Short mmCIF file of C-alpha atoms and ligand atoms in Angstrom, two decimals:
data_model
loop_
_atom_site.label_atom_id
_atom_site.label_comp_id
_atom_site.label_asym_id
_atom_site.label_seq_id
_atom_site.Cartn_x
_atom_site.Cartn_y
_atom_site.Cartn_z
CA UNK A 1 -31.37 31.62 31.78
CA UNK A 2 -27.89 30.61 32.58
CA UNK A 3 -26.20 33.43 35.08
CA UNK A 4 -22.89 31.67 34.33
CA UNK A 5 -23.05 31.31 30.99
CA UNK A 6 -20.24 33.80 29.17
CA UNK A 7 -18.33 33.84 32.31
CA UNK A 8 -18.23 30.12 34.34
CA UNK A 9 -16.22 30.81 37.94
CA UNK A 10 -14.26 28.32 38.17
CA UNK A 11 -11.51 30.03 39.24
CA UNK A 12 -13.11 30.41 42.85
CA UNK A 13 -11.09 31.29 46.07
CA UNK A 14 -11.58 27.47 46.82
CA UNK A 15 -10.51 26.46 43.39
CA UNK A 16 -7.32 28.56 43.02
CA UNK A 17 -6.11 27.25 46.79
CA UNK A 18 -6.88 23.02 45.70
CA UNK A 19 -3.53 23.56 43.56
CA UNK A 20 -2.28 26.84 44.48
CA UNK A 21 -1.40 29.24 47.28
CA UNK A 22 -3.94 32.40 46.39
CA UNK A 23 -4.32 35.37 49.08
CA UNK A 24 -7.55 37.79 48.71
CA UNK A 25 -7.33 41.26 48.54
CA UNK A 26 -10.05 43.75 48.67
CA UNK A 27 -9.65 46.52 46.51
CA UNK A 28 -11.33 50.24 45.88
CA UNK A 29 -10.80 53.31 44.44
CA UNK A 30 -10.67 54.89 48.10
CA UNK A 31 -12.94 54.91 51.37
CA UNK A 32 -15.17 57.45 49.86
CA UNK A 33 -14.23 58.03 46.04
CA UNK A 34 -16.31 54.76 44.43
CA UNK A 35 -14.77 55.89 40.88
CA UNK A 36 -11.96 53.65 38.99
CA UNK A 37 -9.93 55.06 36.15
CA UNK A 38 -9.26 52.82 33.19
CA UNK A 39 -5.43 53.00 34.54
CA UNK A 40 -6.52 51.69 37.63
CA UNK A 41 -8.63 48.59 35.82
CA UNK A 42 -5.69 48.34 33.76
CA UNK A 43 -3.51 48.28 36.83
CA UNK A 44 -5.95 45.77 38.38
CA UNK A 45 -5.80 43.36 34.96
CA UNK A 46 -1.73 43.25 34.97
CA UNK A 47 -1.56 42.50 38.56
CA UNK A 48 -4.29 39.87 38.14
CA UNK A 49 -2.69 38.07 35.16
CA UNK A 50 -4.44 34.76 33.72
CA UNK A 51 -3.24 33.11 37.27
CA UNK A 52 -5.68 34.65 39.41
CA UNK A 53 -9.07 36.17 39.39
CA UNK A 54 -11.91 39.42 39.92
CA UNK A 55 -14.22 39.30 41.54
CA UNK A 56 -16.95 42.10 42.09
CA UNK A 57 -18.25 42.22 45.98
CA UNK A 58 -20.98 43.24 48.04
CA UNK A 59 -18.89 45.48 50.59
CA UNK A 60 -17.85 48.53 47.96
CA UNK A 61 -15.05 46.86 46.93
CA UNK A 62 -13.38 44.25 44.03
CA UNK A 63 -11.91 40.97 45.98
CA UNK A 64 -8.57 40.28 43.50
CA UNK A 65 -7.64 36.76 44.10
CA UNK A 66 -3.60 36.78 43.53
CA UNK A 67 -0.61 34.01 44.29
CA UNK A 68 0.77 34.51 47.93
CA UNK A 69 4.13 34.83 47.21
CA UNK A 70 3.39 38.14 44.94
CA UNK A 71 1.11 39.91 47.32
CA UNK A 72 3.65 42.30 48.53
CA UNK A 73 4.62 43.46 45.52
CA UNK A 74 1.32 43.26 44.42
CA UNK A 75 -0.11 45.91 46.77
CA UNK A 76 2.65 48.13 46.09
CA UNK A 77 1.69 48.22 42.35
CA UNK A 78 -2.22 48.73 43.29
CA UNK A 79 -1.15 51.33 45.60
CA UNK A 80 1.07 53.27 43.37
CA UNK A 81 -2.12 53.49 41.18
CA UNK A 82 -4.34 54.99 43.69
CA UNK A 83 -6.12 52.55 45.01
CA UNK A 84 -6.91 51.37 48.22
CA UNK A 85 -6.07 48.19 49.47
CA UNK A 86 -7.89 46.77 52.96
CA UNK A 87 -6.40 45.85 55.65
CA UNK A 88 -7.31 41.79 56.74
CA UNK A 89 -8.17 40.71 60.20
CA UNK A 90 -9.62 41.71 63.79
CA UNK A 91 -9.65 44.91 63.13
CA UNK A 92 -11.68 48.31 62.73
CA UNK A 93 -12.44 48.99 58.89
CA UNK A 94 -13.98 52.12 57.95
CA UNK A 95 -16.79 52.75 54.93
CA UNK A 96 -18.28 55.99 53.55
CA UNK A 97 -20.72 56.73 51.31
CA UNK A 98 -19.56 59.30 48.31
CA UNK A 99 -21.27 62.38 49.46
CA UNK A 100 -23.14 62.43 46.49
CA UNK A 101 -19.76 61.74 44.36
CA UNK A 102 -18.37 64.98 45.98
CA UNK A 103 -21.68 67.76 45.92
CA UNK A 104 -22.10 67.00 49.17
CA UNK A 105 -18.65 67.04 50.97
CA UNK A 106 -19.35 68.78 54.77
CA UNK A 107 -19.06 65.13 56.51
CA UNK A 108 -15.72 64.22 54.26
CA UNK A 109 -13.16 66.31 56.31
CA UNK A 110 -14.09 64.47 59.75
CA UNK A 111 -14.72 61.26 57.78
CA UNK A 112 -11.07 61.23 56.63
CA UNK A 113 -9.80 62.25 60.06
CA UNK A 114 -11.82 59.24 61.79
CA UNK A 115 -10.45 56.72 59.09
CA UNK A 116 -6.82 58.44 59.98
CA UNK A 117 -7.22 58.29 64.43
CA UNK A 118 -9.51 54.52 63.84
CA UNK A 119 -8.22 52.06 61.30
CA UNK A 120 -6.51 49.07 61.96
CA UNK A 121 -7.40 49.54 65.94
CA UNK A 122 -7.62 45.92 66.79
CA UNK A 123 -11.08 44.64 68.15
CA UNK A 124 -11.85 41.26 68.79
CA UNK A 125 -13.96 40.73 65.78
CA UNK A 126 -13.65 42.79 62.68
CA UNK A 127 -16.10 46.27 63.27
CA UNK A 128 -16.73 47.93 60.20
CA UNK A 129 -17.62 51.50 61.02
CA UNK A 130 -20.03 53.48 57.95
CA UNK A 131 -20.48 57.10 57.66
CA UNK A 132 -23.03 58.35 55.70
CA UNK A 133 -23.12 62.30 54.71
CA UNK A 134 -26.76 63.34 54.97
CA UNK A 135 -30.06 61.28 56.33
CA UNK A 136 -30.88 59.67 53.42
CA UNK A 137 -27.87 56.98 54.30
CA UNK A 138 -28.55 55.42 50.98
CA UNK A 139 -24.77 53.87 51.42
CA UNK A 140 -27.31 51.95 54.76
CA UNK A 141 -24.66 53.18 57.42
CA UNK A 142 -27.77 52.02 59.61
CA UNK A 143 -26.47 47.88 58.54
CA UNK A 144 -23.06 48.18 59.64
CA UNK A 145 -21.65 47.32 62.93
CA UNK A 146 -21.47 51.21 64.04
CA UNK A 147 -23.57 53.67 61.98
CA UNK A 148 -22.81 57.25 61.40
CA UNK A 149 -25.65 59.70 59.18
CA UNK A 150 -24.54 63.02 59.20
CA UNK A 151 -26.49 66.33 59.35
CA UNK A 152 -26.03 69.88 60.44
CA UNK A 153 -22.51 69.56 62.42
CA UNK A 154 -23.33 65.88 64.06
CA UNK A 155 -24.01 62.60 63.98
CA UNK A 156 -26.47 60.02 64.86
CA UNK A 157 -25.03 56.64 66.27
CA UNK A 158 -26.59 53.62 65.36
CA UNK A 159 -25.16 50.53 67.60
CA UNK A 160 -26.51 46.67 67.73
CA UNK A 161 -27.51 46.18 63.27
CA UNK A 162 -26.98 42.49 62.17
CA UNK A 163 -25.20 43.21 59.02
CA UNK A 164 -26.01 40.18 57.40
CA UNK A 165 -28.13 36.40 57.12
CA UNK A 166 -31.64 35.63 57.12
CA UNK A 167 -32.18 37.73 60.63
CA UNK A 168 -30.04 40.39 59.02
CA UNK A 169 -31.60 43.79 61.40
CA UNK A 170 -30.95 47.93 61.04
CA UNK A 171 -29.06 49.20 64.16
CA UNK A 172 -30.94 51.34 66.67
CA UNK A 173 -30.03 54.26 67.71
CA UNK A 174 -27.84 54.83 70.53
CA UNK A 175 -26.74 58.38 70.57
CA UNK A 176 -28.36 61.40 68.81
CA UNK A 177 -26.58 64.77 67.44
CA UNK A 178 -22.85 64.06 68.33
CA UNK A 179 -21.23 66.95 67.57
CA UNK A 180 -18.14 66.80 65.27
CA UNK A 181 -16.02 68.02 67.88
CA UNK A 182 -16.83 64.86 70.07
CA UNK A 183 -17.83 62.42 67.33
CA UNK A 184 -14.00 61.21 67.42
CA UNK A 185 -13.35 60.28 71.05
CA UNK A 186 -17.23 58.82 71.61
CA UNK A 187 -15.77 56.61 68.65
CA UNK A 188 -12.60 55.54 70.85
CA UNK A 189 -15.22 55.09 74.36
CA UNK A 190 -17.38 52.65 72.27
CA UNK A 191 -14.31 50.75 70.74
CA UNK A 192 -12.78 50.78 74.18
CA UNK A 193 -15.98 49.00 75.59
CA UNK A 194 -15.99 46.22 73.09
CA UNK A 195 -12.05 45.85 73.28
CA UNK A 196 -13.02 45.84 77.15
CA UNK A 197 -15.90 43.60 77.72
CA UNK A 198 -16.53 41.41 74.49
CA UNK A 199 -15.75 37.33 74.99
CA UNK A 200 -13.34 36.28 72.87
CA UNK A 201 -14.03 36.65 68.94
CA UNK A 202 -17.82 38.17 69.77
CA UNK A 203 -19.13 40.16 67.08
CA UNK A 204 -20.06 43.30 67.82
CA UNK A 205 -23.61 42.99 67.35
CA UNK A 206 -23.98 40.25 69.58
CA UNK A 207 -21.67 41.77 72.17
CA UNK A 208 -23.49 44.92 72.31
CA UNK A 209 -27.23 43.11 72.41
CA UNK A 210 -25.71 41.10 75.31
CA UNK A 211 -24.66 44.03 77.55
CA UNK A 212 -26.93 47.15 76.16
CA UNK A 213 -28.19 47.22 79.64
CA UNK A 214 -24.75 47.74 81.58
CA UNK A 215 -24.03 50.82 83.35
CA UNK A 216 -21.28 51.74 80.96
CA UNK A 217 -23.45 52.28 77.79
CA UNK A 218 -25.48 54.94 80.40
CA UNK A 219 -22.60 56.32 81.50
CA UNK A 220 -21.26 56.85 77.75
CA UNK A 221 -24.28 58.70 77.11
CA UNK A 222 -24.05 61.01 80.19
CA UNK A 223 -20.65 61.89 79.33
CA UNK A 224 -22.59 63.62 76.38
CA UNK A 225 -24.37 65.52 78.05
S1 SF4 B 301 -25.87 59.26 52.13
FE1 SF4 B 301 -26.48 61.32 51.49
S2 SF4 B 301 -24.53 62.40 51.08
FE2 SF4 B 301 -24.10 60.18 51.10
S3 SF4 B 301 -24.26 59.55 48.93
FE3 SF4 B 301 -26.25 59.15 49.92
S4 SF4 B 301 -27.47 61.01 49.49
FE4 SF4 B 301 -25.28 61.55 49.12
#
């Protein structure tokens, strides 16, 4: 079997940048609609060309490889079309699961409204924050850098997973039933912390396995009680 058979790569990130100045963007139909429209895959093809390149990811999301100089006008185009174009850098990304493509939609309201008061806060390493509506967390909120599962009005907070690699781990759980009404501003106290008391460019996983014993994770809890 040859995987690359009908379709050989070799327009790779790498590739495109030996002769070429490419920028990545990662592209999806929203933070919890997973659904294209042909218009949007058309949308995605014109603004892709024969220059650059698609590529599907693991992170919910289509990587579009696409010259520097257009990128601007680029993401205004894959905008316009509804689609949602991340952010790059140090900063706080939110996911979502679909809430069972929209049957199961209590968690979306609060789920917007965190994406809204959260994104783009800067952190010292990116911290990619998942919300899943129900415990089955089949969208594995419990493998991202903060995991949310929703049921009945609250949230469990899982803290500490290694997302990825050979050691890759589940987060434990830090913080059980957090009400809606607080789930926001606990959100903010963690994000402070890491903002706070990370080294420079720690991941999140490693910061928070280095200090889980320090006073102000306790005191984070009390507050909730
Ligand atoms: S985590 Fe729950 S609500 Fe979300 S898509 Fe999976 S089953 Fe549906």
């Amino acid at each position: 079997m040859n995987a690359f058979r009908s379709n050989i790569p070799d327009k790779t990130f790498e590739n495109l940048n030996i002769n070429g100045d490419f920028t990545r963007l990662a592209v999806s139909p929203g933070i919890i609609n997973k659904h294209y429209t042909p218009a949007q895959f058309q949308t995605i093809a014109k603004v892709v060309g024969e220059k650059g390149a698609i590529k599907y990811s693991a992170s919910y999301s289509i990587l579009l490889s696409i010259p520097t100089v257009e990128v601007e006008k680029t993401i205004e185009e894959l905008e316009d079309a509804g689609l949602y174009v991340a952010k790059q850098g140090p900063i706080v990304e939110m996911k979502a699961c679909d809430f069972c493509d929209g049957d199961k939609m209590e968690a979306a309201p609060i789920t917007e409204k965190l994406y809204h008061s959260l994104k783009g806060i800067t952190v010292p390493t990116r911290l990619r924050v998942n919300v899943n509506g129900c415990a089955s967390a089949c969208y594995n909120a419990v493998y991202d850098d903060i995991g949310l599962v929703y049921q009945k009005d609250s949230f469990d907070v899982y803290l500490g997973a290694v997302p990825m690699g050979a050691n890759a781990k589940a987060g434990t759980l830090f913080a059980k039933k957090v009400g809606v009404e607080l789930i926001e501003g606990f959100l903010k106290q963690i994000i402070e912390l890491y903002q706070k008391h990370a080294r420079p460019n720690e991941p999140f996983y490693k910061f928070y396995r280095r200090t889980n014993s320090a006073d102000y994770w306790k005191d984070l809890i009390l507050l909730l009680s």
